[in-house]
XYZ file of C-alpha atoms in Angstrom:
771
model
C 22.690 22.083 -23.014
C 20.993 19.770 -20.570
C 17.717 18.250 -19.540
C 16.555 17.393 -16.020
C 15.815 13.960 -14.508
C 18.745 12.071 -16.003
C 17.994 12.818 -19.679
C 20.660 14.212 -22.007
C 20.054 16.884 -24.603
C 20.097 15.478 -28.186
C 21.695 17.613 -30.905
C 19.380 18.818 -33.713
C 19.262 16.755 -36.906
C 21.467 17.743 -39.810
C 20.318 20.240 -42.381
C 17.894 18.836 -44.902
C 16.829 15.863 -42.774
C 13.174 15.725 -41.747
C 12.391 15.057 -38.086
C 10.636 11.753 -37.343
C 6.864 11.926 -37.257
C 4.825 10.639 -34.279
C 3.334 7.187 -34.523
C -0.214 8.509 -34.786
C 0.626 11.029 -37.551
C -2.386 11.628 -39.840
C -2.424 12.968 -43.440
C -4.801 15.895 -43.760
C -6.753 16.901 -46.853
C -9.527 15.523 -48.990
C -9.754 11.746 -48.618
C -11.009 11.098 -52.183
C -8.206 13.186 -53.665
C -5.715 11.201 -51.651
C -7.185 7.888 -52.896
C -6.971 9.121 -56.502
C -3.342 10.084 -55.970
C -2.612 6.660 -54.479
C -4.174 4.919 -57.499
C -2.009 6.963 -59.879
C 1.113 6.027 -57.915
C 0.175 2.345 -58.046
C -0.361 2.516 -61.839
C 2.997 4.229 -62.388
C 4.772 1.654 -60.240
C 3.236 -1.186 -62.253
C 4.342 0.456 -65.510
C 7.919 0.892 -64.262
C 8.007 -2.679 -62.991
C 6.808 -4.048 -66.346
C 9.439 -2.025 -68.240
C 12.233 -3.234 -65.942
C 11.081 -6.820 -66.285
C 11.386 -6.523 -70.044
C 14.808 -4.763 -70.059
C 16.637 -6.499 -67.202
C 16.784 -10.229 -66.654
C 14.829 -11.120 -63.476
C 17.812 -12.792 -61.769
C 20.129 -9.799 -62.393
C 17.472 -7.456 -61.108
C 17.120 -9.595 -57.987
C 20.893 -9.501 -57.413
C 20.973 -5.716 -57.743
C 18.031 -5.318 -55.360
C 19.547 -7.670 -52.792
C 22.938 -5.917 -52.888
C 21.278 -2.552 -52.677
C 19.235 -3.655 -49.683
C 22.280 -5.128 -47.966
C 24.289 -1.981 -48.620
C 21.530 0.188 -47.199
C 21.206 -2.157 -44.225
C 24.916 -1.916 -43.402
C 24.824 1.842 -43.790
C 21.755 2.080 -41.557
C 23.321 -0.168 -38.910
C 26.515 1.883 -38.935
C 24.573 5.095 -38.563
C 22.306 3.654 -35.881
C 25.304 2.479 -33.857
C 26.853 5.926 -34.090
C 23.641 7.609 -32.967
C 23.026 5.139 -30.156
C 26.524 5.354 -28.674
C 25.521 8.495 -26.804
C 22.338 6.839 -25.570
C 24.309 3.773 -24.495
C 26.715 5.968 -22.552
C 23.850 7.557 -20.669
C 22.264 4.182 -19.951
C 25.502 2.700 -18.590
C 26.173 5.717 -16.407
C 22.551 5.704 -15.163
C 22.919 2.096 -14.046
C 26.127 2.881 -12.155
C 24.602 5.921 -10.461
C 21.422 4.031 -9.551
C 23.596 1.330 -7.930
C 25.591 3.881 -5.908
C 22.426 5.777 -4.985
C 20.756 2.550 -3.851
C 23.793 1.648 -1.737
C 23.822 5.029 0.029
C 20.060 5.025 0.612
C 20.216 1.455 1.930
C 22.898 2.537 4.438
C 20.776 5.522 5.517
C 17.685 3.346 5.979
C 19.696 0.779 7.944
C 21.043 3.544 10.192
C 17.529 4.896 10.780
C 16.148 1.421 11.601
C 19.015 0.752 14.029
C 18.446 4.136 15.677
C 14.760 3.259 16.115
C 15.794 0.005 17.812
C 18.075 1.939 20.181
C 15.191 4.324 20.933
C 12.916 1.369 21.708
C 15.583 -0.164 23.950
C 16.289 2.957 25.999
C 12.531 3.601 26.341
C 12.432 0.573 28.650
C 15.179 1.952 30.904
C 14.716 4.123 33.973
C 17.974 6.047 33.498
C 18.125 7.031 29.828
C 20.968 9.516 30.209
C 23.230 7.046 32.031
C 22.743 4.504 29.237
C 23.564 7.090 26.543
C 26.619 8.437 28.340
C 28.003 4.887 28.558
C 27.323 4.091 24.897
C 30.512 3.371 22.957
C 30.926 5.071 19.592
C 31.806 3.058 16.503
C 32.975 3.713 12.958
C 29.502 4.878 11.931
C 27.836 6.410 14.991
C 30.453 8.759 16.411
C 28.126 10.576 18.780
C 24.932 9.482 20.589
C 22.910 12.041 22.553
C 19.556 12.258 24.273
C 17.388 15.173 25.425
C 14.537 14.416 27.806
C 11.092 15.710 26.831
C 10.536 19.272 28.021
C 14.274 20.026 28.296
C 16.473 21.973 25.884
C 19.732 20.216 26.789
C 20.804 16.668 27.316
C 23.853 14.392 27.549
C 26.084 12.693 24.949
C 28.234 9.586 25.081
C 31.165 12.035 24.794
C 30.309 13.164 28.397
C 29.472 16.687 27.221
C 26.260 18.693 27.416
C 24.242 18.441 24.209
C 21.590 20.666 22.611
C 19.947 20.758 19.187
C 21.323 24.254 18.630
C 23.639 24.231 15.640
C 21.828 21.359 13.901
C 19.757 22.401 10.883
C 16.686 20.256 10.195
C 14.912 22.989 8.202
C 15.266 21.213 4.843
C 12.553 18.785 5.953
C 14.377 15.687 4.664
C 13.777 12.331 6.352
C 15.157 8.787 6.331
C 12.737 6.018 7.286
C 10.519 8.674 8.834
C 13.337 10.197 10.928
C 14.388 13.844 10.292
C 17.944 14.210 8.949
C 19.979 17.366 9.421
C 22.005 19.378 6.955
C 25.628 18.225 6.658
C 28.210 19.892 8.913
C 31.824 19.590 10.095
C 31.910 17.846 13.467
C 34.377 18.267 16.320
C 36.836 15.901 14.589
C 36.803 18.004 11.420
C 34.876 15.324 9.520
C 31.720 15.901 7.505
C 28.758 14.447 9.342
C 24.967 14.510 9.675
C 22.535 13.810 12.512
C 19.229 11.947 12.640
C 16.801 12.382 15.504
C 14.259 9.857 16.725
C 11.484 10.188 19.320
C 11.736 7.913 22.366
C 8.221 6.813 23.259
C 6.967 4.920 26.265
C 3.353 3.757 26.508
C 2.395 5.946 23.560
C 3.967 9.091 25.032
C 7.200 10.751 23.922
C 9.629 10.918 26.831
C 12.816 12.003 25.054
C 14.535 12.552 21.697
C 17.516 10.445 20.587
C 20.156 12.117 18.414
C 22.823 10.097 16.586
C 25.676 11.659 14.609
C 26.928 9.722 11.560
C 29.935 10.490 9.368
C 30.007 10.378 5.596
C 33.328 8.508 5.697
C 31.370 5.399 6.699
C 29.957 5.238 3.140
C 33.441 4.716 1.733
C 33.699 0.985 2.442
C 30.304 0.232 0.878
C 30.875 2.116 -2.388
C 32.669 0.619 -5.422
C 36.455 1.063 -5.357
C 36.749 1.940 -9.009
C 34.628 4.030 -11.352
C 35.353 3.546 -15.060
C 38.924 2.421 -14.241
C 39.655 5.579 -12.308
C 38.967 7.935 -15.204
C 35.704 9.206 -13.677
C 35.236 11.632 -10.804
C 32.646 11.304 -8.010
C 31.791 13.443 -4.988
C 28.952 13.408 -2.470
C 27.489 16.908 -2.047
C 25.142 18.286 0.610
C 22.255 19.745 -1.403
C 21.408 22.716 0.799
C 24.927 24.028 1.485
C 26.329 22.704 -1.848
C 29.458 21.575 0.038
C 31.361 18.492 -1.140
C 31.250 16.262 1.942
C 32.917 13.076 0.661
C 35.312 11.970 -2.067
C 35.133 8.109 -2.040
C 38.344 6.175 -2.521
C 39.088 4.996 -6.042
C 36.861 7.685 -7.567
C 39.590 9.843 -9.116
C 42.033 12.186 -7.443
C 40.513 14.983 -5.401
C 41.267 18.453 -6.687
C 42.278 20.838 -3.914
C 39.844 23.413 -5.282
C 36.831 21.087 -5.130
C 35.348 22.203 -1.808
C 31.877 23.125 -2.958
C 29.772 23.279 -6.121
C 31.114 26.715 -7.058
C 34.695 25.429 -6.795
C 33.709 22.401 -8.905
C 32.374 24.743 -11.608
C 35.485 26.947 -11.487
C 37.991 24.083 -11.454
C 36.330 22.428 -14.473
C 35.525 25.718 -16.267
C 31.771 25.216 -16.246
C 31.165 28.942 -16.329
C 27.921 29.333 -18.334
C 25.517 31.336 -16.129
C 22.408 29.880 -17.811
C 23.659 26.346 -17.255
C 24.541 27.022 -13.606
C 21.088 28.524 -13.000
C 19.377 25.467 -14.506
C 21.490 23.144 -12.357
C 20.600 25.152 -9.233
C 16.882 24.913 -10.105
C 17.090 21.139 -10.559
C 18.930 20.714 -7.227
C 16.336 22.878 -5.481
C 13.608 20.581 -6.863
C 15.507 17.355 -6.054
C 15.806 16.344 -9.746
C 18.600 14.471 -11.554
C 20.536 16.272 -14.287
C 23.195 15.376 -16.890
C 24.899 17.520 -19.507
C 27.861 17.428 -21.845
C 30.887 19.694 -21.289
C 34.587 19.760 -22.097
C 36.728 19.158 -19.026
C 40.515 19.439 -19.362
C 40.346 18.910 -23.097
C 38.110 15.836 -22.869
C 34.470 15.735 -23.969
C 32.775 14.569 -20.773
C 29.365 13.815 -19.328
C 28.717 15.747 -16.093
C 26.099 14.285 -13.740
C 24.313 15.446 -10.601
C 22.224 12.594 -9.150
C 19.739 13.066 -6.289
C 19.953 10.733 -3.269
C 17.367 10.456 -0.470
C 14.874 12.770 -2.150
C 17.543 15.358 -2.982
C 19.065 15.669 0.506
C 22.487 14.877 -0.968
C 23.757 14.604 -4.524
C 26.272 12.461 -6.369
C 28.204 14.863 -8.604
C 31.109 14.321 -10.955
C 31.964 13.600 -14.558
C 32.931 10.743 -16.865
C 34.913 11.202 -20.107
C 32.775 10.090 -23.039
C 35.699 8.035 -24.299
C 35.627 5.912 -21.127
C 31.988 4.879 -21.543
C 32.008 4.312 -25.284
C 34.646 1.606 -25.523
C 32.130 -1.023 -26.524
C 30.916 1.260 -29.327
C 34.356 1.314 -30.859
C 34.473 -2.452 -30.906
C 31.171 -2.525 -32.788
C 32.419 -0.067 -35.388
C 35.422 -2.259 -36.035
C 33.089 -5.142 -36.700
C 31.270 -3.202 -39.401
C 34.106 -3.928 -41.861
C 33.775 -7.590 -41.083
C 30.037 -7.335 -41.769
C 30.744 -5.865 -45.193
C 33.054 -8.748 -46.010
C 30.477 -11.366 -45.154
C 27.807 -9.575 -47.204
C 28.847 -11.503 -50.286
C 28.616 -14.810 -48.489
C 25.251 -13.784 -47.094
C 23.896 -13.102 -50.568
C 24.575 -16.622 -51.794
C 22.859 -17.935 -48.717
C 19.865 -15.732 -49.394
C 18.432 -18.011 -52.007
C 18.524 -20.991 -49.699
C 17.268 -18.951 -46.776
C 14.469 -17.539 -48.907
C 13.223 -21.012 -49.708
C 13.456 -22.124 -46.097
C 11.909 -18.886 -44.954
C 8.897 -19.346 -47.197
C 8.247 -22.733 -45.670
C 8.733 -21.258 -42.240
C 6.365 -18.388 -43.012
C 3.680 -20.795 -44.142
C 4.045 -22.751 -40.926
C 4.033 -19.570 -38.838
C 0.983 -18.289 -40.707
C -0.893 -21.453 -39.867
C 0.182 -21.231 -36.241
C -0.909 -17.606 -36.088
C -4.261 -18.506 -37.539
C -4.645 -21.108 -34.817
C -3.552 -18.589 -32.187
C -6.003 -16.042 -33.601
C -8.798 -18.568 -33.389
C -7.831 -19.427 -29.837
C -7.574 -15.720 -28.964
C -11.006 -15.077 -30.431
C -12.362 -17.976 -28.437
C -10.778 -16.576 -25.274
C -12.263 -13.160 -26.006
C -15.664 -14.737 -26.454
C -15.281 -16.565 -23.137
C -14.112 -13.368 -21.440
C -17.099 -11.521 -22.891
C -19.407 -14.241 -21.637
C -17.789 -14.079 -18.176
C -18.167 -10.294 -18.152
C -21.813 -10.646 -19.113
C -22.341 -13.204 -16.349
C -20.655 -10.855 -13.856
C -22.790 -7.960 -15.103
C -25.934 -10.081 -14.796
C -24.862 -11.152 -11.297
C -24.404 -7.554 -10.211
C -27.693 -6.571 -11.835
C -29.420 -9.388 -9.954
C -27.579 -8.352 -6.805
C -28.854 -4.780 -7.136
C -32.355 -6.097 -7.730
C -32.120 -8.326 -4.657
C -30.631 -5.523 -2.582
C -33.358 -3.122 -3.664
C -35.897 -5.639 -2.389
C -33.943 -6.640 0.722
C -33.236 -3.052 1.812
C -36.746 -1.789 1.104
C -38.305 -4.643 3.126
C -36.830 -3.661 6.552
C -37.099 0.036 5.648
C -40.806 -0.440 4.929
C -41.180 -2.182 8.279
C -39.300 0.592 10.120
C -41.350 3.377 8.515
C -44.620 1.452 8.890
C -44.143 0.640 12.556
C -42.904 4.207 13.195
C -46.241 5.452 11.785
C -48.141 2.955 13.983
C -45.997 4.011 16.960
C -47.070 7.617 16.445
C -50.724 6.535 16.233
C -50.644 4.221 19.296
C -48.236 6.287 21.428
C -50.612 6.081 24.425
C -50.725 2.282 24.410
C -47.622 0.917 26.250
C -48.140 -2.663 25.056
C -48.325 -1.560 21.410
C -45.332 0.793 21.859
C -43.174 -2.055 23.193
C -44.297 -4.384 20.395
C -43.656 -1.796 17.655
C -40.299 -0.798 19.177
C -39.144 -4.426 19.265
C -40.035 -4.886 15.597
C -38.372 -1.591 14.609
C -35.201 -2.718 16.424
C -35.251 -6.105 14.667
C -35.744 -4.495 11.253
C -33.004 -1.964 11.989
C -30.585 -4.708 12.989
C -31.390 -6.603 9.791
C -30.842 -3.461 7.708
C -27.530 -2.824 9.511
C -26.361 -6.372 8.731
C -27.111 -5.815 5.028
C -25.129 -2.566 5.040
C -22.230 -4.228 6.873
C -22.069 -6.970 4.226
C -21.948 -4.382 1.425
C -19.198 -2.404 3.183
C -17.229 -5.581 3.907
C -17.282 -6.732 0.280
C -16.222 -3.267 -0.914
C -13.227 -3.497 1.418
C -12.460 -6.993 0.119
C -12.439 -5.770 -3.474
C -10.164 -2.830 -2.580
C -7.803 -5.037 -0.538
C -8.331 -3.055 2.690
C -9.499 -5.841 4.984
C -7.176 -6.100 8.008
C -7.187 -8.314 11.082
C -7.199 -7.047 14.663
C -5.295 -9.658 16.674
C -6.264 -10.119 20.305
C -6.673 -12.729 22.997
C -9.855 -14.802 23.372
C -11.115 -18.136 24.642
C -12.794 -20.909 22.723
C -15.467 -21.067 25.430
C -16.369 -17.380 25.071
C -16.389 -17.718 21.280
C -18.788 -20.667 21.369
C -21.002 -18.991 23.969
C -21.314 -15.727 22.018
C -22.147 -17.532 18.778
C -24.601 -19.888 20.482
C -26.347 -16.926 22.121
C -27.034 -15.389 18.705
C -27.858 -18.532 16.690
C -29.890 -20.616 19.150
C -32.869 -18.206 19.307
C -32.943 -18.196 15.499
C -32.960 -22.001 15.455
C -35.621 -22.169 18.196
C -37.946 -19.957 16.135
C -37.864 -22.601 13.371
C -38.050 -25.472 15.921
C -34.631 -26.669 14.785
C -32.201 -28.718 16.866
C -28.791 -27.011 17.298
C -26.089 -29.439 18.442
C -22.888 -27.784 19.739
C -19.702 -29.670 20.663
C -16.051 -28.848 21.422
C -13.576 -31.751 21.450
C -9.821 -32.204 21.433
C -8.897 -28.565 22.202
C -5.723 -28.548 24.321
C -5.492 -24.812 25.099
C -8.361 -22.540 26.051
C -6.643 -19.158 25.530
C -5.674 -18.301 21.960
C -4.730 -15.266 19.871
C -6.617 -14.119 16.770
C -9.263 -11.743 15.455
C -12.224 -12.821 17.589
C -14.618 -10.398 15.865
C -13.841 -11.690 12.376
C -13.905 -15.309 13.572
C -17.298 -14.599 15.122
C -18.398 -13.185 11.770
C -17.331 -16.374 9.968
C -19.207 -18.630 12.401
C -22.356 -16.508 12.395
C -22.337 -16.382 8.569
C -22.085 -20.179 8.352
C -24.562 -20.955 11.130
C -27.145 -18.325 10.134
C -27.087 -19.733 6.586
C -27.596 -23.199 8.015
C -30.655 -21.930 9.925
C -31.997 -20.073 6.872
C -31.634 -22.993 4.458
C -32.790 -25.776 6.799
C -36.545 -26.447 7.009
C -38.589 -26.312 10.161
C -37.689 -29.089 12.613
C -34.322 -29.779 10.951
C -30.924 -30.417 12.587
C -27.779 -28.252 12.665
C -24.429 -29.390 14.041
C -21.760 -26.901 15.184
C -18.463 -28.629 16.026
C -15.014 -27.333 17.054
C -12.446 -30.141 16.853
C -8.813 -30.033 17.963
C -6.461 -31.607 15.376
C -2.833 -32.730 15.530
C -0.590 -29.693 16.030
C 1.942 -28.787 13.343
C 3.746 -26.525 15.813
C 3.795 -26.365 19.596
C 3.016 -22.633 19.377
C -0.220 -23.031 17.419
C -3.521 -24.786 18.126
C -4.736 -26.582 14.991
C -8.541 -26.566 14.913
C -11.291 -27.594 12.545
C -14.694 -25.907 12.580
C -17.609 -27.852 11.089
C -21.095 -26.500 10.380
C -23.438 -29.218 9.082
C -27.170 -29.260 8.378
C -29.779 -31.557 6.832
C -31.410 -28.724 4.904
C -32.141 -27.988 1.256
C -28.544 -28.496 0.038
C -26.952 -27.046 -3.103
C -26.467 -28.104 -6.709
C -23.024 -28.963 -8.111
C -23.244 -25.912 -10.401
C -23.840 -23.524 -7.516
C -21.037 -25.088 -5.438
C -18.578 -23.850 -8.108
C -19.550 -20.208 -7.479
C -20.664 -20.233 -3.849
C -17.633 -18.234 -2.664
C -17.981 -15.570 -5.365
C -19.561 -12.208 -4.544
C -23.107 -11.353 -5.674
C -24.153 -15.027 -6.116
C -27.157 -16.722 -4.484
C -28.740 -20.094 -4.975
C -31.830 -19.696 -7.135
C -34.832 -21.967 -6.562
C -38.372 -21.668 -5.341
C -37.365 -22.352 -1.743
C -34.180 -20.274 -1.315
C -35.578 -17.260 -3.159
C -37.768 -16.644 -0.125
C -34.653 -16.147 2.052
C -33.349 -12.583 2.265
C -29.646 -11.850 1.875
C -27.019 -9.977 -0.115
C -25.245 -12.949 -1.672
C -22.013 -11.627 -0.135
C -21.702 -13.684 3.045
C -19.738 -16.612 1.628
C -17.341 -14.348 -0.323
C -16.659 -12.386 2.867
C -16.281 -15.602 4.878
C -13.743 -17.107 2.449
C -11.726 -13.882 2.377
C -11.567 -13.690 6.176
C -10.572 -17.366 6.530
C -7.788 -16.996 3.947
C -6.635 -13.751 5.579
C -6.229 -15.773 8.786
C -4.117 -18.302 6.874
C -6.808 -20.965 6.897
C -8.897 -22.914 4.393
C -12.635 -23.404 3.857
C -14.331 -26.211 1.914
C -17.934 -27.239 1.317
C -19.763 -30.369 0.273
C -23.492 -30.617 -0.352
C -26.288 -32.668 -1.878
C -29.682 -31.364 -2.885
C -32.383 -32.166 -0.273
C -29.804 -33.865 1.970
C -27.891 -30.953 3.460
C -24.503 -29.224 3.460
C -21.212 -29.460 5.360
C -18.762 -26.542 5.685
C -15.259 -27.184 7.043
C -12.849 -24.440 8.175
C -9.311 -25.252 9.272
C -7.223 -22.674 11.169
C -4.036 -22.472 13.188
C -4.271 -19.993 16.076
C -1.351 -18.900 18.247
C -1.359 -20.280 21.815
C -0.795 -17.927 24.762
C 2.151 -18.944 26.926
C 1.444 -20.428 30.348
C 1.944 -17.191 32.286
C -0.416 -15.235 30.061
C -2.950 -18.062 30.183
C -2.812 -18.206 33.982
C -3.206 -14.424 34.101
C -6.279 -14.598 31.868
C -7.779 -17.357 34.010
C -7.276 -15.231 37.131
C -8.869 -12.228 35.449
C -11.779 -14.351 34.251
C -12.270 -15.604 37.817
C -12.780 -12.050 39.077
C -16.472 -11.235 39.433
C -17.577 -7.948 37.969
C -22.034 -8.837 38.848
C -23.168 -4.956 37.889
C -21.309 -1.898 36.147
C -22.701 1.415 37.445
C -21.916 4.814 35.971
C -24.272 6.747 38.215
C -23.002 10.180 39.235
C -20.571 10.656 36.325
C -20.463 13.989 34.476
C -19.442 13.806 30.812
C -18.663 16.244 27.994
C -19.867 15.138 24.523
C -19.228 16.624 21.051
C -22.081 15.704 18.663
C -23.273 17.875 15.752
C -26.391 15.833 14.947
C -29.335 16.976 17.092
C -31.185 13.647 16.953
C -28.052 11.686 17.894
C -27.360 14.177 20.684
C -30.898 13.747 22.072
C -30.647 9.935 21.939
C -27.255 9.983 23.673
C -28.490 12.314 26.396
C -31.517 10.133 27.127
C -29.510 6.878 27.173
C -26.951 8.351 29.583
C -29.695 9.860 31.746
C -31.187 6.358 32.171
C -27.821 5.261 33.598
C -27.726 8.209 36.010
C -25.045 10.040 34.013
C -25.242 13.793 33.352
C -23.862 14.976 30.016
C -23.078 18.410 28.569
C -23.369 18.258 24.749
C -21.760 20.777 22.326
C -22.132 20.891 18.546
C -18.513 20.761 17.302
C -14.951 19.961 18.290
C -13.868 23.599 18.680
C -16.502 24.324 21.295
C -15.670 21.049 23.067
C -11.965 21.979 23.316
C -12.838 25.496 24.532
C -15.405 24.198 27.073
C -12.863 21.772 28.530
C -10.160 24.450 28.651
C -12.503 26.834 30.529
C -13.655 24.215 33.055
C -12.024 23.563 36.415
C -9.939 20.397 36.743
C -12.000 17.311 37.519
C -15.309 18.761 36.327
C -15.664 16.134 33.589
C -15.010 12.416 34.115
C -14.649 11.624 30.371
C -15.235 13.071 26.908
C -17.318 11.415 24.156
C -16.012 12.696 20.800
C -17.718 12.469 17.413
C -15.276 12.563 14.457
C -16.969 14.195 11.482
C -18.052 17.633 12.701
C -18.036 21.159 11.249
C -15.523 23.874 12.271
C -13.182 21.371 13.986
C -13.368 17.583 13.684
C -12.876 15.108 16.518
C -9.226 14.338 15.738
C -8.258 18.020 15.783
C -10.248 18.643 18.950
C -8.560 15.718 20.722
C -5.091 16.984 19.774
C -6.053 20.476 21.003
C -7.221 19.083 24.372
C -4.143 16.896 24.819
C -1.916 19.926 24.131
C -3.410 22.008 26.988
C -1.026 22.846 29.849
C -3.017 21.157 32.641
C -2.716 17.754 34.259
C -6.169 16.409 33.425
C -5.725 17.227 29.711
C -3.529 14.161 29.416
C -5.396 11.979 31.887
C -9.043 12.453 30.951
C -10.437 9.520 28.872
C -11.491 10.611 25.365
C -13.619 8.020 23.560
C -14.329 8.200 19.837
C -18.051 7.724 19.211
C -18.499 7.688 15.429
C -19.970 5.871 12.430
C -16.432 5.569 11.009
C -16.076 1.940 12.085
C -13.257 0.455 9.961
C -9.941 -0.715 11.440
C -8.092 2.236 9.908
C -10.592 4.600 11.586
C -9.859 3.007 14.969
C -6.127 3.408 14.328
C -6.515 7.054 13.330
C -8.539 7.767 16.478
C -5.841 6.247 18.697
C -3.108 8.126 16.824
C -4.975 11.389 17.462
C -4.763 10.754 21.219
C -8.115 9.113 21.928
C -8.231 6.219 24.385
C -10.885 4.006 22.780
C -13.332 3.732 19.873
C -17.043 2.886 20.012
C -18.862 2.584 16.676
C -22.320 3.913 15.939
C -25.100 2.805 16.260
C -24.249 2.971 19.963
C -24.167 -0.332 21.860
C -24.933 0.932 25.371
C -23.423 -2.139 27.039
C -20.151 -1.620 25.176
C -20.163 2.116 25.933
C -20.766 1.450 29.638
C -17.963 -1.124 29.728
C -15.542 1.181 27.905
C -16.329 4.161 30.151
C -16.011 2.005 33.259
C -12.632 0.593 32.237
C -11.036 3.926 31.284
C -12.423 5.881 34.231
C -11.062 3.111 36.497
C -7.612 3.432 34.851
C -7.750 7.203 35.291
C -8.559 6.748 39.000
């Protein structure tokens, strides 16, 4: 009998022995009756104990009890060892098989990674086939072939024409993401397999690279001996059930062992039920072990899945070979019996010492229990504080969200009433926009902190300049400071390189969080200092900078400074309570800074002000890239015009569609809007080439979403299907959403609410590239 997934069937217990009960076994029946029965048993035990105490001297009774206990202990140990020998055998064999499996899978992964590197290398070449035909084979890769995209045949380094015909990838197995074929006999008569890898250039597949590997290459990496040569090991292709490799030092190969059926026949494993169960496990990619007699020896047969069941390690190990240590233990049992007598005389001494030890341990446990209880109380208090913080956060958010919402709805009502008064319309619209922006910032903070807690915050590394960074931040903060008649002092000193690499958006977020807080918590007429200081470089490749944001505002207490970077916390006093906010900004800021590999510190005094310091190391662009960026920056753009363009847009929301149409109409752009991705793909397919200059694609739509629609358009057999810019225009604004859009074949991503300047810039850039 056998059991799947590496477990071995255990024989039933002997007649008359009760099976072990589960740990949570409960006695059923009337509880009071059970208590009465327990009391009777206790009384009887006391009576027997009293009678024995009278009839047998206490010391003699103790000796008998001790010897009886020792005898039972030895018997139990002996029995336990016997029962666990089988389990030990399985454990030892499992460890060996896991090691071999890991070795094979590591080789496969290494081969796949190396093949990917070759694919990346040849993608940069103009003549792929010439490179492949000149590639020298080695002990592992005996054949390297390439087929250009759109062709059915290619060339191999063996100078012969190559096609995928004859290779079977239908099993769907992969290694490192690369499909792996079923095993086969190659031209040299050696068992082999092939992995294929796409060759991509500028995001487009231009060819497929095929590499043939031989199983014989595993031989050098596998152990040379397996249970001193008494065990047998083969590597079997799971789909064909052919034995493709017999490693050296793994027993002598039987001439009849060509496939699984031959293995069964040669070792007389003829039970149909057992063979069917093995076949089912192999089909499901599971491990299996079972006992069977092979050539007069009781053996453990194993079939161990490798690479998700693509191949299997099969063979057998005689039980005698993996139970040698068990025999040594059994021999020691006699020695244990001999020392029992010595142990008894030591018992008295040990008992005395043990009692002292138990007293000491009891005291220590009592201390530990007290400490544990204290820790639980502290944890409970911390949980209550966290719960109170979140409750306060929800209360604050309810107020903070309702405030701009009330303004939006109120001014919308006034807008409807005063629709004929242009001055009022402009005033109400400006206030609605301001309230909407404030509400959007609150929502962004909540979404950011949820990503922080789930560990999904990622950086988008790009090139930027310190000057642009300072300008963009100053443009946002200075009007805020001017409204409160504050003095904003900005300085940049000691920076050696203008062009750097990093996540400019997240860095902008950090600076705006710090500076907007400084504006909020500094009284009217106060001072705010924004400094970027170049520090001594630790590496010539990185610019070491310090960012300081200082104010002479309300300041913070020492107690609040301890929790300032925790989520859902806000300073509570009569002045700061008037300032709206989520209490998430500093937690988000600290997370972003640490994600960039930097540090953030704060010092503050009540009524004197606060000072935040951020230290970062940002990669420096090399001189050529920096010169290129300077040249690009020197080019004058003045005014982007989209007038005359004709666009196709997929948008299922009628209000959003109306807004988009009006905004584009203002720019002189005509737009045909459809309500889902399916209609968009069909409309483009039915149009003549060049009718549309670009496609704006929503993502979440009924019938067919934006990703599916983009793939359908890109798959059309017409030139402009590949060339036309497709821009994602969606509220899915996280980094993973941008990545998914690009993977689907879109050219760019613009988040909702639509920033018309960004949309114009994106359309201009991609339509220029298309031209």
